[in-house]
Tab-separated table of C-alpha atoms and ligand atoms in Angstrom:
chain	number	residue	atom	x	y	z
A	1	MET	CA	-0.119	-13.731	-10.719
A	2	ASP	CA	-0.892	-11.486	-13.470
A	3	ILE	CA	2.007	-9.142	-14.521
A	4	ILE	CA	1.818	-6.047	-16.511
A	5	VAL	CA	4.939	-4.200	-17.624
A	6	THR	CA	4.659	-0.663	-18.953
A	7	GLU	CA	7.157	1.653	-20.663
A	8	THR	CA	6.275	4.734	-18.935
A	9	LEU	CA	4.979	5.947	-15.329
A	10	ASP	CA	1.990	7.328	-17.225
A	11	GLU	CA	1.197	3.958	-18.610
A	12	LEU	CA	1.594	2.386	-15.291
A	13	GLY	CA	-1.001	4.617	-13.913
A	14	THR	CA	-3.478	4.060	-16.708
A	15	ALA	CA	-3.144	0.136	-16.421
A	16	ALA	CA	-3.502	0.247	-12.633
A	17	ALA	CA	-6.272	2.664	-12.569
A	18	ASP	CA	-8.242	0.695	-15.159
A	19	LEU	CA	-8.336	-2.197	-12.795
A	20	VAL	CA	-9.572	-0.047	-9.904
A	21	LEU	CA	-12.162	1.639	-12.180
A	22	ALA	CA	-13.416	-1.724	-13.202
A	23	GLN	CA	-13.885	-2.690	-9.660
A	24	VAL	CA	-15.646	0.242	-8.683
A	25	ARG	CA	-17.813	0.390	-11.609
A	26	ALA	CA	-18.802	-3.389	-10.846
A	27	LYS	CA	-19.262	-2.338	-7.099
A	28	PRO	CA	-19.940	1.105	-6.344
A	29	SER	CA	-19.599	0.248	-2.679
A	30	THR	CA	-16.243	-1.191	-3.136
A	31	VAL	CA	-13.946	-1.577	-0.147
A	32	LEU	CA	-10.503	-0.248	-1.529
A	33	GLY	CA	-7.347	-0.697	0.260
A	34	VAL	CA	-4.894	2.388	-0.365
A	35	ALA	CA	-1.021	2.517	-0.305
A	36	THR	CA	1.109	5.542	0.191
A	37	GLY	CA	4.474	6.148	-1.478
A	38	SER	CA	5.523	7.365	-4.903
A	39	SER	CA	4.689	4.253	-6.893
A	40	PRO	CA	1.007	4.391	-6.957
A	41	LEU	CA	0.822	8.367	-7.284
A	42	PRO	CA	0.241	7.950	-11.054
A	43	VAL	CA	-2.795	5.583	-10.390
A	44	TYR	CA	-4.402	8.145	-8.099
A	45	GLU	CA	-3.676	10.929	-10.690
A	46	HIS	CA	-5.412	8.937	-13.260
A	47	LEU	CA	-8.220	7.990	-11.180
A	48	ALA	CA	-8.841	11.523	-10.179
A	49	ARG	CA	-9.439	12.415	-13.890
A	50	ALA	CA	-11.450	9.414	-14.729
A	51	GLU	CA	-15.351	9.986	-14.986
A	52	ALA	CA	-16.004	7.729	-12.032
A	53	ASP	CA	-18.044	7.972	-8.875
A	54	PHE	CA	-16.200	7.206	-5.817
A	55	ARG	CA	-18.948	8.502	-3.239
A	56	GLY	CA	-20.022	4.971	-2.457
A	57	VAL	CA	-16.419	3.876	-1.988
A	58	THR	CA	-14.994	3.258	1.422
A	59	CYS	CA	-11.213	3.233	1.644
A	60	PHE	CA	-8.637	1.776	4.260
A	61	ALA	CA	-4.886	2.686	4.340
A	62	LEU	CA	-2.322	0.115	4.922
A	63	ASP	CA	-0.141	2.000	7.547
A	64	GLU	CA	0.759	5.106	9.441
A	65	TYR	CA	3.800	6.540	11.351
A	66	VAL	CA	3.448	6.459	15.008
A	67	GLY	CA	3.832	9.783	16.659
A	68	LEU	CA	3.156	12.371	13.726
A	69	PRO	CA	-0.045	14.421	14.022
A	70	ALA	CA	-2.615	13.610	11.351
A	71	GLU	CA	-1.959	17.335	9.930
A	72	HIS	CA	1.679	16.643	9.746
A	73	GLU	CA	2.650	16.704	5.914
A	74	GLN	CA	4.381	13.426	6.088
A	75	SER	CA	1.713	11.669	7.755
A	76	TYR	CA	-0.021	9.096	5.762
A	77	ALA	CA	-3.577	10.539	7.000
A	78	HIS	CA	-2.336	13.609	5.282
A	79	PHE	CA	-1.279	11.568	2.056
A	80	VAL	CA	-4.544	9.754	2.195
A	81	ARG	CA	-6.578	12.957	2.487
A	82	HIS	CA	-4.678	15.118	-0.172
A	83	LYS	CA	-3.700	12.569	-2.743
A	84	ILE	CA	-6.602	10.143	-2.560
A	85	SER	CA	-9.790	10.889	-0.724
A	86	ALA	CA	-10.181	14.645	-1.686
A	87	PRO	CA	-9.287	14.289	-5.420
A	88	LEU	CA	-11.253	11.049	-5.877
A	89	GLY	CA	-14.419	12.168	-4.016
A	90	ILE	CA	-14.215	9.349	-1.246
A	91	ARG	CA	-16.157	10.693	1.783
A	92	PRO	CA	-14.151	11.725	4.634
A	93	GLU	CA	-16.210	9.431	6.979
A	94	ASN	CA	-15.464	6.668	4.641
A	95	THR	CA	-11.541	7.192	4.810
A	96	HIS	CA	-9.831	5.176	7.398
A	97	VAL	CA	-6.188	5.252	8.389
A	98	PRO	CA	-4.837	3.277	11.359
A	99	ARG	CA	-3.813	5.693	13.841
A	100	SER	CA	-2.461	4.978	17.440
A	101	GLU	CA	-2.970	8.472	18.809
A	102	ASP	CA	-6.645	8.752	17.956
A	103	GLY	CA	-8.040	7.900	21.418
A	104	TYR	CA	-8.029	4.106	20.949
A	105	GLY	CA	-4.863	3.683	22.949
A	106	ALA	CA	-3.760	0.073	22.869
A	107	SER	CA	-7.061	-1.017	21.047
A	108	ALA	CA	-6.198	1.058	18.167
A	109	CYS	CA	-5.151	-2.109	16.219
A	110	ASP	CA	-7.954	-4.393	17.094
A	111	HIS	CA	-10.371	-1.352	16.615
A	112	TYR	CA	-8.916	-1.192	12.699
A	113	GLU	CA	-9.313	-4.891	12.242
A	114	ASP	CA	-12.695	-4.531	13.342
A	115	LEU	CA	-13.594	-1.589	11.226
A	116	ILE	CA	-12.265	-3.519	8.022
A	117	ARG	CA	-14.481	-6.646	8.917
A	118	ARG	CA	-17.339	-4.395	9.563
A	119	ALA	CA	-16.983	-3.060	6.179
A	120	GLY	CA	-17.121	-6.632	4.683
A	121	GLY	CA	-13.359	-6.930	4.058
A	122	ILE	CA	-11.294	-5.411	1.360
A	123	ASP	CA	-12.362	-5.802	-2.173
A	124	LEU	CA	-9.119	-4.562	-3.838
A	125	GLN	CA	-5.849	-3.476	-2.141
A	126	ILE	CA	-3.336	-1.489	-3.846
A	127	LEU	CA	0.171	-2.162	-2.539
A	128	GLY	CA	3.708	-1.194	-3.230
A	129	ILE	CA	6.961	-3.148	-2.121
A	130	GLY	CA	9.733	-1.327	-0.222
A	131	ARG	CA	13.061	-1.842	-1.412
A	132	ASN	CA	13.809	-4.219	1.376
A	133	GLY	CA	10.731	-6.464	0.388
A	134	HIS	CA	8.263	-4.771	2.918
A	135	LEU	CA	4.528	-4.657	2.204
A	136	ALA	CA	2.954	-1.946	4.094
A	137	PHE	CA	5.402	-1.592	7.012
A	138	ASN	CA	5.679	-5.413	7.406
A	139	GLU	CA	9.479	-5.438	7.805
A	140	PRO	CA	11.480	-8.621	6.886
A	141	GLY	CA	10.904	-11.181	9.502
A	142	SER	CA	7.100	-10.356	9.915
A	143	ARG	CA	4.809	-13.458	10.357
A	144	PHE	CA	2.774	-14.319	7.328
A	145	ASP	CA	-0.170	-14.447	9.948
A	146	SER	CA	0.389	-11.062	11.489
A	147	ARG	CA	-2.461	-8.529	12.034
A	148	THR	CA	-2.436	-4.838	12.405
A	149	ARG	CA	-0.139	-4.068	15.093
A	150	ILE	CA	2.691	-1.401	15.999
A	151	ILE	CA	6.148	-2.237	14.545
A	152	GLN	CA	9.765	-0.801	14.810
A	153	LEU	CA	10.935	0.376	11.451
A	154	THR	CA	14.103	-1.020	10.249
A	155	GLN	CA	17.013	1.534	9.576
A	156	ASP	CA	16.824	0.674	5.863
A	157	SER	CA	13.190	1.817	5.674
A	158	ARG	CA	14.057	5.001	7.759
A	159	LYS	CA	16.947	5.603	5.228
A	160	ALA	CA	14.430	4.952	2.269
A	161	ASN	CA	11.890	7.580	3.723
A	162	ALA	CA	14.447	10.152	4.993
A	163	ARG	CA	13.866	11.809	1.750
A	164	PHE	CA	10.724	13.259	2.854
A	165	PHE	CA	12.063	14.617	6.263
A	166	PRO	CA	14.812	17.262	7.153
A	167	SER	CA	16.942	14.519	8.375
A	168	ILE	CA	16.808	10.774	9.145
A	169	GLU	CA	16.635	11.543	12.972
A	170	ASP	CA	13.224	13.244	12.072
A	171	VAL	CA	11.837	9.830	10.512
A	172	PRO	CA	9.695	8.196	13.163
A	173	THR	CA	10.941	4.885	14.694
A	174	HIS	CA	7.694	3.086	14.718
A	175	ALA	CA	4.527	2.543	12.440
A	176	ILE	CA	1.215	1.122	12.710
A	177	THR	CA	0.524	-1.517	9.835
A	178	GLN	CA	-1.867	-3.917	8.707
A	179	GLY	CA	-0.344	-7.428	9.184
A	180	LEU	CA	0.741	-9.709	6.311
A	181	GLY	CA	-2.527	-11.909	7.417
A	182	THR	CA	-4.708	-8.864	7.068
A	183	ILE	CA	-3.370	-7.833	3.856
A	184	GLN	CA	-3.666	-11.696	2.414
A	185	GLU	CA	-7.543	-11.341	3.161
A	186	ALA	CA	-8.333	-8.947	0.646
A	187	ARG	CA	-9.977	-10.439	-2.292
A	188	HIS	CA	-7.746	-8.786	-4.921
A	189	LEU	CA	-4.072	-7.472	-4.631
A	190	LEU	CA	-3.063	-4.752	-7.285
A	191	VAL	CA	0.699	-4.321	-6.586
A	192	VAL	CA	2.215	-1.167	-8.243
A	193	VAL	CA	6.104	-0.878	-8.363
A	194	SER	CA	8.244	1.496	-10.350
A	195	GLY	CA	11.891	2.392	-10.289
A	196	GLU	CA	15.229	0.487	-10.626
A	197	ALA	CA	16.048	0.505	-6.893
A	198	LYS	CA	12.862	-1.977	-6.660
A	199	ALA	CA	14.029	-4.410	-9.085
A	200	ALA	CA	15.825	-6.908	-6.772
A	201	ALA	CA	12.917	-6.850	-4.494
A	202	VAL	CA	10.444	-7.480	-7.374
A	203	ARG	CA	12.425	-10.522	-8.709
A	204	ARG	CA	12.716	-12.039	-5.015
A	205	ALA	CA	8.889	-11.361	-4.287
A	206	VAL	CA	7.881	-13.109	-7.556
A	207	ASP	CA	10.469	-15.546	-8.313
A	208	GLY	CA	12.321	-16.168	-5.105
A	209	PRO	CA	11.413	-18.601	-2.170
A	210	VAL	CA	8.527	-17.779	0.062
A	211	THR	CA	10.097	-16.811	3.141
A	212	LYS	CA	9.453	-14.251	6.059
A	213	ASP	CA	12.852	-12.588	5.215
A	214	MET	CA	11.134	-11.386	1.847
A	215	PRO	CA	7.665	-10.192	3.107
A	216	ALA	CA	6.529	-9.588	-0.524
A	217	SER	CA	7.079	-13.080	-1.582
A	218	ILE	CA	3.802	-14.046	0.487
A	219	LEU	CA	2.049	-12.541	-2.688
A	220	GLN	CA	3.048	-16.085	-4.311
A	221	ARG	CA	0.548	-17.480	-2.029
A	222	HIS	CA	-2.774	-15.109	-2.889
A	223	PRO	CA	-4.843	-16.532	-5.608
A	224	ASN	CA	-5.592	-13.079	-7.134
A	225	VAL	CA	-2.754	-10.813	-7.368
A	226	SER	CA	-2.218	-8.219	-10.497
A	227	MET	CA	1.021	-6.431	-10.468
A	228	VAL	CA	1.768	-3.384	-12.425
A	229	LEU	CA	5.488	-2.545	-13.085
A	230	ASP	CA	7.593	-0.066	-15.134
A	231	GLU	CA	10.384	-1.505	-16.933
A	232	ALA	CA	12.890	-0.635	-14.521
A	233	ALA	CA	11.257	-2.367	-11.678
A	234	ALA	CA	10.947	-5.428	-13.924
A	235	SER	CA	14.194	-5.410	-15.274
A	236	LEU	CA	15.653	-8.308	-13.165
A	237	LEU	CA	12.580	-10.569	-13.869
A	238	SER	CA	13.055	-13.500	-16.120
A	239	ARG	CA	11.734	-12.878	-19.519
A	240	SER	CA	8.667	-15.013	-19.331
A	241	HIS	CA	7.094	-12.618	-16.635
A	242	ALA	CA	8.185	-9.512	-18.873
A	243	LEU	CA	6.507	-10.250	-21.801
B	301	GLP	C1	6.458	2.915	2.529
B	301	GLP	C2	5.103	2.355	2.775
B	301	GLP	C3	4.683	1.389	1.852
B	301	GLP	C4	5.203	1.515	0.533
B	301	GLP	C5	6.827	1.724	0.274
B	301	GLP	C6	7.168	1.733	-1.040
B	301	GLP	O1	7.521	2.068	3.341
B	301	GLP	N1	5.016	2.283	4.154
B	301	GLP	O2	3.576	0.982	2.004
B	301	GLP	O3	4.757	0.353	-0.228
B	301	GLP	O4	6.945	2.891	1.066
B	301	GLP	O5	6.891	3.288	-1.464
B	301	GLP	P1	7.558	3.472	-2.688
B	301	GLP	O6	6.316	3.520	-3.787
B	301	GLP	O7	7.483	5.201	-2.549
B	301	GLP	O8	8.849	3.394	-3.075
């Protein structure tokens, strides 16, 4: 695992964006996995300003709430369209978000797995870590070989995301998420985490035992992980990592 610790969020954005840009320049038809959340925002901002051509890129989102229309401001479809695809210039027809409402019914999860497979798999997957250690919406207890599926959100995740909704009751109870097995198949994982609230989860992910109780600990089993952290998120790591 390659760990980069940056002093500012701006540097975090540049460091992670540089890895994405290297990938897209080497392969203009890159299949890019994208994450929502606050941590990767500086990365997308840097990418939008970079001189790079994303017209050949296909992107796949990690997850989505169940029950929100795609136009809803808090849907991940909305986030991906407004914060990623449109500013970077990724074509709408190459932008994919797993949605359980878009006419595929019970087969929506298999359909999403199929789309990823047919695109040739994900070259570079951007990821955040939830404060309870979730990757995408794979909550603690998720199987390491899990695939895209609908999952019930923990109260902790709903609480963490309540800041985006009028009240916690408005936060959806379920989400559709790529599984940990799906995520592990991406060829390169780029984990971007900021803020003190994530420091304990980062430490357990990097240094703790590999266990289903800490989904992000599965990162230790992936051969090609780059982690970009700000100092606050890295603050509980042992010094040898933080150099
Ligand atoms: C949500 C998303 C995750 C994301 C996490 C962390 O729960 N489903 O994919 O990694 O938030 O987001 P943030 O970076 O805002 O803390």
